[in-house]
Amino acid sequence: MARRRIIAGNWKMNKTPSEAVALCAELKDLVKNDAVDVVYCVPAIDIVPVVEAVKGTNVHVGAENFYIEDKGAFTGEISAPMLKDAGVEYIIIGHSERRDIFGENDVLINQKVKKAFEAGLKPILCCGESLALRKAGTYQEWIKRQITWDLSGVTADQVKNLVIAYEPIWAIGTGETATADQAEEVCKMIRETIAEMYDAPTAEAVRIQYGGSMNAGNAAELLSKADIDGGLIGGASLKPDFGKIVNA
Ligand code: PEP
C-alpha cells in the first residue's frame, strides 16, 4: 500500500500572528503539490490567522501543544477540542523540546496521544535518542520503549491515522543530519515495532517521518528511503526552502 507523503513544518516559537500570515503568503505557491500532505504546525496564537490564511490551499494546520483536559481551571492552557474547533488537524506530541525543557514524560505523552484521537486530531508523535544513547549503541531499545509507552492503550485503527516522527535529538537544530541510512535504520525498526505491537497492515499504514536538520539539500535522499514517509522540519520550514522539501 502506498503511503501518502507528509511534510510538516514545526514553526516552534518563531512567528507573531502577522509574521505568520506573511509567511503563509510567501510559501503559498512554493508548497503546491497535490501528492503530498503539507502541514504547518504553528504557535497557538497563530492558529486562527493561519487557518484563515491557508483556506483554499493544499496546506493543513497543526498545533504544537495542548493540555489533556477538555476544559476547566487550567490557567494558560488550551484543550484538544479547542484546537479542533479552530480548524487544527494535526498535533505534535512528545517533541524533545517539550520532553527536555518542559519535563513531559511518556505517561503524559500517552495521555495526550489518546486525548488527541478522542478529539479527532491526528498526532505527530515524536521519538528519538540523545547523542549519549546514540554513542552507547542503545538507541534502538530506547526508541522502542518510547513507542511502546506512548502508544499504550491506543488501538490499531487509531495507529493507522498516526504519524510518528523519528527525531534524533543530536540532529535537531544543530545542522547535523542523520545520514539517510541511519534514519532509515530507525524508521524501519519503528515500523517493525508497530508490526509487533499491532499487526502488519497497521505497520504498513502508519506514516513515519524523519526530523533533524532536514533541508532542501538533503531531503530528496532521506525521502527516497522505503520507510521514510515524510519530514518534520524546524528551521527550514520558515524559509522558501520548505517548498523545495515539499517538492523533493
Ligand atoms: C524539529 O524541531 O522538529 C526539527 C526537526 O528541527 P530542525 O529541522 O531545525 O532540526
PDB file of C-alpha atoms and ligand atoms in Angstrom:
ATOM      1  CA  MET A   1       0.000   0.000   0.000  1.00  0.00           C
ATOM      2  CA  ALA A   2       1.383   3.372  -0.970  1.00  0.00           C
ATOM      3  CA  ARG A   3       1.586   5.732   1.954  1.00  0.00           C
ATOM      4  CA  ARG A   4       0.946   9.402   1.270  1.00  0.00           C
ATOM      5  CA  ARG A   5       3.967  11.596   1.930  1.00  0.00           C
ATOM      6  CA  ILE A   6       3.610  14.119   4.753  1.00  0.00           C
ATOM      7  CA  ILE A   7       5.858  17.161   5.053  1.00  0.00           C
ATOM      8  CA  ALA A   8       5.211  19.145   8.232  1.00  0.00           C
ATOM      9  CA  GLY A   9       6.801  22.368   9.414  1.00  0.00           C
ATOM     10  CA  ASN A  10       7.334  22.910  13.122  1.00  0.00           C
ATOM     11  CA  TRP A  11       7.414  26.685  13.454  1.00  0.00           C
ATOM     12  CA  LYS A  12       8.204  26.454  17.195  1.00  0.00           C
ATOM     13  CA  MET A  13       8.083  29.876  18.990  1.00  0.00           C
ATOM     14  CA  ASN A  14       9.109  31.912  15.983  1.00  0.00           C
ATOM     15  CA  LYS A  15       6.340  33.897  14.311  1.00  0.00           C
ATOM     16  CA  THR A  16       3.985  36.594  15.548  1.00  0.00           C
ATOM     17  CA  PRO A  17       0.464  36.391  14.093  1.00  0.00           C
ATOM     18  CA  SER A  18       1.203  38.995  11.417  1.00  0.00           C
ATOM     19  CA  GLU A  19       4.537  37.362  10.558  1.00  0.00           C
ATOM     20  CA  ALA A  20       2.761  34.002  10.328  1.00  0.00           C
ATOM     21  CA  VAL A  21       0.251  35.349   7.810  1.00  0.00           C
ATOM     22  CA  ALA A  22       3.107  36.863   5.787  1.00  0.00           C
ATOM     23  CA  LEU A  23       4.948  33.516   5.775  1.00  0.00           C
ATOM     24  CA  CYS A  24       1.811  31.733   4.524  1.00  0.00           C
ATOM     25  CA  ALA A  25       1.650  34.199   1.628  1.00  0.00           C
ATOM     26  CA  GLU A  26       5.368  33.777   0.884  1.00  0.00           C
ATOM     27  CA  LEU A  27       5.132  29.969   0.800  1.00  0.00           C
ATOM     28  CA  LYS A  28       1.707  29.651  -0.865  1.00  0.00           C
ATOM     29  CA  ASP A  29       2.856  28.875  -4.419  1.00  0.00           C
ATOM     30  CA  LEU A  30       6.070  27.141  -3.357  1.00  0.00           C
ATOM     31  CA  VAL A  31       4.344  24.389  -1.376  1.00  0.00           C
ATOM     32  CA  LYS A  32       1.817  23.391  -4.039  1.00  0.00           C
ATOM     33  CA  ASN A  33       1.868  19.609  -4.513  1.00  0.00           C
ATOM     34  CA  ASP A  34      -1.307  17.559  -4.573  1.00  0.00           C
ATOM     35  CA  ALA A  35       0.574  14.311  -3.933  1.00  0.00           C
ATOM     36  CA  VAL A  36       1.838  15.428  -0.524  1.00  0.00           C
ATOM     37  CA  ASP A  37       0.156  16.355   2.774  1.00  0.00           C
ATOM     38  CA  VAL A  38       1.639  19.730   3.699  1.00  0.00           C
ATOM     39  CA  VAL A  39       1.206  20.818   7.323  1.00  0.00           C
ATOM     40  CA  TYR A  40       2.162  23.991   9.189  1.00  0.00           C
ATOM     41  CA  CYS A  41       2.384  23.349  12.941  1.00  0.00           C
ATOM     42  CA  VAL A  42       2.190  26.811  14.420  1.00  0.00           C
ATOM     43  CA  PRO A  43       2.201  28.551  17.827  1.00  0.00           C
ATOM     44  CA  ALA A  44      -1.236  28.652  19.497  1.00  0.00           C
ATOM     45  CA  ILE A  45      -1.701  32.362  18.946  1.00  0.00           C
ATOM     46  CA  ASP A  46      -1.091  31.943  15.202  1.00  0.00           C
ATOM     47  CA  ILE A  47      -3.659  29.171  14.681  1.00  0.00           C
ATOM     48  CA  VAL A  48      -6.717  31.308  13.917  1.00  0.00           C
ATOM     49  CA  PRO A  49      -4.997  33.665  11.433  1.00  0.00           C
ATOM     50  CA  VAL A  50      -3.087  30.779   9.782  1.00  0.00           C
ATOM     51  CA  VAL A  51      -6.270  28.691   9.332  1.00  0.00           C
ATOM     52  CA  GLU A  52      -7.756  31.731   7.599  1.00  0.00           C
ATOM     53  CA  ALA A  53      -4.616  32.400   5.542  1.00  0.00           C
ATOM     54  CA  VAL A  54      -4.373  28.858   4.121  1.00  0.00           C
ATOM     55  CA  LYS A  55      -8.079  28.499   3.256  1.00  0.00           C
ATOM     56  CA  GLY A  56      -8.465  27.225  -0.317  1.00  0.00           C
ATOM     57  CA  THR A  57      -4.852  25.978  -0.474  1.00  0.00           C
ATOM     58  CA  ASN A  58      -3.389  22.492  -0.010  1.00  0.00           C
ATOM     59  CA  VAL A  59      -1.984  23.355   3.418  1.00  0.00           C
ATOM     60  CA  HIS A  60      -3.267  21.713   6.631  1.00  0.00           C
ATOM     61  CA  VAL A  61      -2.798  23.300  10.037  1.00  0.00           C
ATOM     62  CA  GLY A  62      -1.252  21.667  13.077  1.00  0.00           C
ATOM     63  CA  ALA A  63      -0.651  22.774  16.650  1.00  0.00           C
ATOM     64  CA  GLU A  64       2.449  22.386  18.801  1.00  0.00           C
ATOM     65  CA  ASN A  65       0.923  21.646  22.192  1.00  0.00           C
ATOM     66  CA  PHE A  66      -2.241  21.245  24.268  1.00  0.00           C
ATOM     67  CA  TYR A  67      -3.345  20.043  27.704  1.00  0.00           C
ATOM     68  CA  ILE A  68      -5.086  16.697  28.326  1.00  0.00           C
ATOM     69  CA  GLU A  69      -8.287  18.020  29.948  1.00  0.00           C
ATOM     70  CA  ASP A  70     -11.196  19.244  27.805  1.00  0.00           C
ATOM     71  CA  LYS A  71     -11.951  22.350  29.880  1.00  0.00           C
ATOM     72  CA  GLY A  72     -11.783  23.843  33.339  1.00  0.00           C
ATOM     73  CA  ALA A  73      -9.443  25.561  35.767  1.00  0.00           C
ATOM     74  CA  PHE A  74      -6.147  25.140  33.909  1.00  0.00           C
ATOM     75  CA  THR A  75      -4.945  28.715  33.568  1.00  0.00           C
ATOM     76  CA  GLY A  76      -2.930  29.311  30.445  1.00  0.00           C
ATOM     77  CA  GLU A  77      -3.716  26.001  28.768  1.00  0.00           C
ATOM     78  CA  ILE A  78      -5.511  25.084  25.546  1.00  0.00           C
ATOM     79  CA  SER A  79      -7.548  21.890  25.055  1.00  0.00           C
ATOM     80  CA  ALA A  80      -7.745  19.451  22.153  1.00  0.00           C
ATOM     81  CA  PRO A  81     -11.436  20.293  21.461  1.00  0.00           C
ATOM     82  CA  MET A  82     -10.464  23.983  21.281  1.00  0.00           C
ATOM     83  CA  LEU A  83      -7.812  23.166  18.672  1.00  0.00           C
ATOM     84  CA  LYS A  84     -10.262  21.039  16.701  1.00  0.00           C
ATOM     85  CA  ASP A  85     -12.885  23.778  16.721  1.00  0.00           C
ATOM     86  CA  ALA A  86     -10.305  26.294  15.471  1.00  0.00           C
ATOM     87  CA  GLY A  87      -9.584  24.171  12.389  1.00  0.00           C
ATOM     88  CA  VAL A  88      -6.484  22.276  13.556  1.00  0.00           C
ATOM     89  CA  GLU A  89      -5.977  18.777  12.071  1.00  0.00           C
ATOM     90  CA  TYR A  90      -2.557  17.667  13.355  1.00  0.00           C
ATOM     91  CA  ILE A  91      -0.881  17.969  16.744  1.00  0.00           C
ATOM     92  CA  ILE A  92       2.790  17.486  17.596  1.00  0.00           C
ATOM     93  CA  ILE A  93       3.171  15.338  20.733  1.00  0.00           C
ATOM     94  CA  GLY A  94       6.345  14.294  22.537  1.00  0.00           C
ATOM     95  CA  HIS A  95       8.749  16.680  20.829  1.00  0.00           C
ATOM     96  CA  SER A  96      12.167  16.516  22.509  1.00  0.00           C
ATOM     97  CA  GLU A  97      11.924  20.206  23.433  1.00  0.00           C
ATOM     98  CA  ARG A  98       8.742  19.504  25.392  1.00  0.00           C
ATOM     99  CA  ARG A  99      10.255  16.404  26.941  1.00  0.00           C
ATOM    100  CA  ASP A 100      13.532  18.122  27.902  1.00  0.00           C
ATOM    101  CA  ILE A 101      12.580  21.748  28.619  1.00  0.00           C
ATOM    102  CA  PHE A 102       9.053  21.229  29.964  1.00  0.00           C
ATOM    103  CA  GLY A 103       9.554  17.853  31.629  1.00  0.00           C
ATOM    104  CA  GLU A 104       6.890  15.944  29.687  1.00  0.00           C
ATOM    105  CA  ASN A 105       7.224  12.217  30.318  1.00  0.00           C
ATOM    106  CA  ASP A 106       5.853   9.187  28.493  1.00  0.00           C
ATOM    107  CA  VAL A 107       2.853   8.889  30.852  1.00  0.00           C
ATOM    108  CA  LEU A 108       1.674  12.389  29.878  1.00  0.00           C
ATOM    109  CA  ILE A 109       2.586  11.839  26.233  1.00  0.00           C
ATOM    110  CA  ASN A 110       0.486   8.670  26.174  1.00  0.00           C
ATOM    111  CA  GLN A 111      -2.459  10.579  27.696  1.00  0.00           C
ATOM    112  CA  LYS A 112      -2.008  13.280  25.053  1.00  0.00           C
ATOM    113  CA  VAL A 113      -1.996  10.764  22.180  1.00  0.00           C
ATOM    114  CA  LYS A 114      -5.257   9.224  23.433  1.00  0.00           C
ATOM    115  CA  LYS A 115      -6.891  12.614  24.030  1.00  0.00           C
ATOM    116  CA  ALA A 116      -5.860  13.869  20.588  1.00  0.00           C
ATOM    117  CA  PHE A 117      -7.523  10.889  18.891  1.00  0.00           C
ATOM    118  CA  GLU A 118     -10.619  11.302  21.082  1.00  0.00           C
ATOM    119  CA  ALA A 119     -10.875  14.931  19.889  1.00  0.00           C
ATOM    120  CA  GLY A 120     -10.413  13.992  16.218  1.00  0.00           C
ATOM    121  CA  LEU A 121      -6.863  15.330  15.885  1.00  0.00           C
ATOM    122  CA  LYS A 122      -4.045  13.384  14.211  1.00  0.00           C
ATOM    123  CA  PRO A 123      -0.974  13.140  16.433  1.00  0.00           C
ATOM    124  CA  ILE A 124       2.539  13.558  15.098  1.00  0.00           C
ATOM    125  CA  LEU A 125       4.272  11.543  17.820  1.00  0.00           C
ATOM    126  CA  CYS A 126       7.969  12.366  18.178  1.00  0.00           C
ATOM    127  CA  CYS A 127      10.617   9.977  19.434  1.00  0.00           C
ATOM    128  CA  GLY A 128      14.380   9.932  19.284  1.00  0.00           C
ATOM    129  CA  GLU A 129      17.606   9.473  21.157  1.00  0.00           C
ATOM    130  CA  SER A 130      20.226  11.757  22.686  1.00  0.00           C
ATOM    131  CA  LEU A 131      23.817  11.785  21.463  1.00  0.00           C
ATOM    132  CA  ALA A 132      24.844   9.814  24.565  1.00  0.00           C
ATOM    133  CA  LEU A 133      22.395   6.998  23.721  1.00  0.00           C
ATOM    134  CA  ARG A 134      23.495   7.031  20.089  1.00  0.00           C
ATOM    135  CA  LYS A 135      27.132   6.700  21.173  1.00  0.00           C
ATOM    136  CA  ALA A 136      26.279   3.997  23.726  1.00  0.00           C
ATOM    137  CA  GLY A 137      24.573   2.000  20.953  1.00  0.00           C
ATOM    138  CA  THR A 138      21.358   1.619  22.957  1.00  0.00           C
ATOM    139  CA  TYR A 139      19.249   3.987  20.848  1.00  0.00           C
ATOM    140  CA  GLN A 140      17.060   1.281  19.302  1.00  0.00           C
ATOM    141  CA  GLU A 141      15.926  -0.077  22.686  1.00  0.00           C
ATOM    142  CA  TRP A 142      15.282   3.490  23.875  1.00  0.00           C
ATOM    143  CA  ILE A 143      13.086   4.371  20.898  1.00  0.00           C
ATOM    144  CA  LYS A 144      11.244   1.060  21.082  1.00  0.00           C
ATOM    145  CA  ARG A 145      10.484   1.771  24.724  1.00  0.00           C
ATOM    146  CA  GLN A 146       9.245   5.294  23.919  1.00  0.00           C
ATOM    147  CA  ILE A 147       6.888   3.963  21.229  1.00  0.00           C
ATOM    148  CA  THR A 148       5.608   1.162  23.473  1.00  0.00           C
ATOM    149  CA  TRP A 149       4.861   3.534  26.367  1.00  0.00           C
ATOM    150  CA  ASP A 150       3.463   6.346  24.227  1.00  0.00           C
ATOM    151  CA  LEU A 151       1.022   4.043  22.415  1.00  0.00           C
ATOM    152  CA  SER A 152      -0.167   2.054  25.418  1.00  0.00           C
ATOM    153  CA  GLY A 153      -3.957   1.583  25.055  1.00  0.00           C
ATOM    154  CA  VAL A 154      -4.036   3.124  21.560  1.00  0.00           C
ATOM    155  CA  THR A 155      -5.967   0.981  19.062  1.00  0.00           C
ATOM    156  CA  ALA A 156      -4.765  -0.328  15.695  1.00  0.00           C
ATOM    157  CA  ASP A 157      -7.374   1.773  13.894  1.00  0.00           C
ATOM    158  CA  GLN A 158      -6.031   4.865  15.638  1.00  0.00           C
ATOM    159  CA  VAL A 159      -2.421   3.971  14.830  1.00  0.00           C
ATOM    160  CA  LYS A 160      -3.349   3.768  11.143  1.00  0.00           C
ATOM    161  CA  ASN A 161      -4.006   7.524  11.374  1.00  0.00           C
ATOM    162  CA  LEU A 162      -0.899   8.255  13.416  1.00  0.00           C
ATOM    163  CA  VAL A 163       2.261   9.940  12.199  1.00  0.00           C
ATOM    164  CA  ILE A 164       5.486   9.057  14.006  1.00  0.00           C
ATOM    165  CA  ALA A 165       8.439  11.425  13.690  1.00  0.00           C
ATOM    166  CA  TYR A 166      11.876   9.947  14.314  1.00  0.00           C
ATOM    167  CA  GLU A 167      13.949  12.880  15.514  1.00  0.00           C
ATOM    168  CA  PRO A 168      17.447  12.133  16.796  1.00  0.00           C
ATOM    169  CA  ILE A 169      17.976  14.899  19.354  1.00  0.00           C
ATOM    170  CA  TRP A 170      21.584  15.365  18.261  1.00  0.00           C
ATOM    171  CA  ALA A 171      20.348  16.369  14.805  1.00  0.00           C
ATOM    172  CA  ILE A 172      17.676  18.893  15.853  1.00  0.00           C
ATOM    173  CA  GLY A 173      18.634  22.479  15.117  1.00  0.00           C
ATOM    174  CA  THR A 174      22.307  21.512  15.040  1.00  0.00           C
ATOM    175  CA  GLY A 175      22.854  21.435  11.284  1.00  0.00           C
ATOM    176  CA  GLU A 176      23.931  17.826  11.772  1.00  0.00           C
ATOM    177  CA  THR A 177      21.655  15.391   9.915  1.00  0.00           C
ATOM    178  CA  ALA A 178      21.427  11.662  10.376  1.00  0.00           C
ATOM    179  CA  THR A 179      22.598  10.002   7.169  1.00  0.00           C
ATOM    180  CA  ALA A 180      19.812   8.591   5.055  1.00  0.00           C
ATOM    181  CA  ASP A 181      20.924   5.090   6.087  1.00  0.00           C
ATOM    182  CA  GLN A 182      20.945   5.963   9.812  1.00  0.00           C
ATOM    183  CA  ALA A 183      17.462   7.484   9.509  1.00  0.00           C
ATOM    184  CA  GLU A 184      16.121   4.532   7.521  1.00  0.00           C
ATOM    185  CA  GLU A 185      17.539   2.025  10.014  1.00  0.00           C
ATOM    186  CA  VAL A 186      15.497   3.559  12.834  1.00  0.00           C
ATOM    187  CA  CYS A 187      12.350   4.269  10.786  1.00  0.00           C
ATOM    188  CA  LYS A 188      12.341   0.606   9.673  1.00  0.00           C
ATOM    189  CA  MET A 189      12.797  -0.514  13.275  1.00  0.00           C
ATOM    190  CA  ILE A 190       9.855   1.698  14.325  1.00  0.00           C
ATOM    191  CA  ARG A 191       7.659   0.088  11.648  1.00  0.00           C
ATOM    192  CA  GLU A 192       8.717  -3.375  12.850  1.00  0.00           C
ATOM    193  CA  THR A 193       7.856  -2.349  16.408  1.00  0.00           C
ATOM    194  CA  ILE A 194       4.357  -1.329  15.264  1.00  0.00           C
ATOM    195  CA  ALA A 195       4.004  -4.702  13.487  1.00  0.00           C
ATOM    196  CA  GLU A 196       4.948  -6.491  16.725  1.00  0.00           C
ATOM    197  CA  MET A 197       2.598  -4.366  18.846  1.00  0.00           C
ATOM    198  CA  TYR A 198      -0.304  -4.490  16.368  1.00  0.00           C
ATOM    199  CA  ASP A 199      -0.151  -6.282  13.004  1.00  0.00           C
ATOM    200  CA  ALA A 200       1.317  -5.999   9.514  1.00  0.00           C
ATOM    201  CA  PRO A 201      -1.492  -3.876   7.964  1.00  0.00           C
ATOM    202  CA  THR A 202      -1.194  -1.334  10.805  1.00  0.00           C
ATOM    203  CA  ALA A 203       2.580  -1.161  10.349  1.00  0.00           C
ATOM    204  CA  GLU A 204       2.098  -0.684   6.606  1.00  0.00           C
ATOM    205  CA  ALA A 205      -0.355   2.164   7.175  1.00  0.00           C
ATOM    206  CA  VAL A 206       1.446   4.212   9.823  1.00  0.00           C
ATOM    207  CA  ARG A 207       3.398   7.132   8.368  1.00  0.00           C
ATOM    208  CA  ILE A 208       6.909   7.699   9.674  1.00  0.00           C
ATOM    209  CA  GLN A 209       8.790  10.970   9.255  1.00  0.00           C
ATOM    210  CA  TYR A 210      12.414  11.853   9.759  1.00  0.00           C
ATOM    211  CA  GLY A 211      13.203  15.127  11.523  1.00  0.00           C
ATOM    212  CA  GLY A 212      16.541  16.771  12.306  1.00  0.00           C
ATOM    213  CA  SER A 213      18.108  19.474  10.137  1.00  0.00           C
ATOM    214  CA  MET A 214      16.247  18.316   7.044  1.00  0.00           C
ATOM    215  CA  ASN A 215      16.758  20.885   4.314  1.00  0.00           C
ATOM    216  CA  ALA A 216      16.455  21.482   0.581  1.00  0.00           C
ATOM    217  CA  GLY A 217      19.819  19.783   0.012  1.00  0.00           C
ATOM    218  CA  ASN A 218      19.314  16.513   1.889  1.00  0.00           C
ATOM    219  CA  ALA A 219      15.516  15.984   1.671  1.00  0.00           C
ATOM    220  CA  ALA A 220      15.395  14.002  -1.570  1.00  0.00           C
ATOM    221  CA  GLU A 221      17.862  11.360  -0.367  1.00  0.00           C
ATOM    222  CA  LEU A 222      16.167  10.964   3.025  1.00  0.00           C
ATOM    223  CA  LEU A 223      12.714  10.777   1.429  1.00  0.00           C
ATOM    224  CA  SER A 224      13.858   8.156  -1.088  1.00  0.00           C
ATOM    225  CA  LYS A 225      14.143   5.574   1.701  1.00  0.00           C
ATOM    226  CA  ALA A 226      11.484   2.860   1.920  1.00  0.00           C
ATOM    227  CA  ASP A 227      10.360   3.575   5.492  1.00  0.00           C
ATOM    228  CA  ILE A 228      10.658   7.376   5.477  1.00  0.00           C
ATOM    229  CA  ASP A 229       7.275   8.783   4.503  1.00  0.00           C
ATOM    230  CA  GLY A 230       7.963  12.431   5.136  1.00  0.00           C
ATOM    231  CA  GLY A 231       9.708  15.003   7.248  1.00  0.00           C
ATOM    232  CA  LEU A 232       9.175  17.128  10.332  1.00  0.00           C
ATOM    233  CA  ILE A 233      11.090  20.298   9.658  1.00  0.00           C
ATOM    234  CA  GLY A 234      12.070  23.046  12.078  1.00  0.00           C
ATOM    235  CA  GLY A 235      14.447  25.743  10.820  1.00  0.00           C
ATOM    236  CA  ALA A 236      13.908  25.180   7.100  1.00  0.00           C
ATOM    237  CA  SER A 237      10.110  25.364   7.462  1.00  0.00           C
ATOM    238  CA  LEU A 238      10.376  29.129   7.978  1.00  0.00           C
ATOM    239  CA  LYS A 239      12.030  29.738   4.618  1.00  0.00           C
ATOM    240  CA  PRO A 240      11.259  29.321   0.904  1.00  0.00           C
ATOM    241  CA  ASP A 241      13.417  26.180   1.175  1.00  0.00           C
ATOM    242  CA  PHE A 242      10.342  24.485   2.673  1.00  0.00           C
ATOM    243  CA  GLY A 243       8.789  24.475  -0.791  1.00  0.00           C
ATOM    244  CA  LYS A 244      11.825  22.614  -2.130  1.00  0.00           C
ATOM    245  CA  ILE A 245      11.427  19.978   0.583  1.00  0.00           C
ATOM    246  CA  VAL A 246       7.723  19.566  -0.235  1.00  0.00           C
ATOM    247  CA  ASN A 247       8.651  19.039  -3.865  1.00  0.00           C
ATOM    248  CA  ALA A 248      11.832  16.999  -3.291  1.00  0.00           C
TER     249      ALA A 248
HETATM  250  C1  PEP B   1      12.333  19.855  14.970  1.00  0.00           C
HETATM  251  O1  PEP B   1      12.481  20.579  15.928  1.00  0.00           O
HETATM  252  O2  PEP B   1      11.324  19.129  14.900  1.00  0.00           O
HETATM  253  C2  PEP B   1      13.340  19.872  13.901  1.00  0.00           C
HETATM  254  C3  PEP B   1      13.445  18.826  13.131  1.00  0.00           C
HETATM  255  O3  PEP B   1      14.130  20.982  13.836  1.00  0.00           O
HETATM  256  P1  PEP B   1      15.280  21.282  12.746  1.00  0.00           P
HETATM  257  O4  PEP B   1      14.724  20.940  11.394  1.00  0.00           O
HETATM  258  O5  PEP B   1      15.556  22.759  12.890  1.00  0.00           O
HETATM  259  O6  PEP B   1      16.450  20.439  13.102  1.00  0.00           O
END
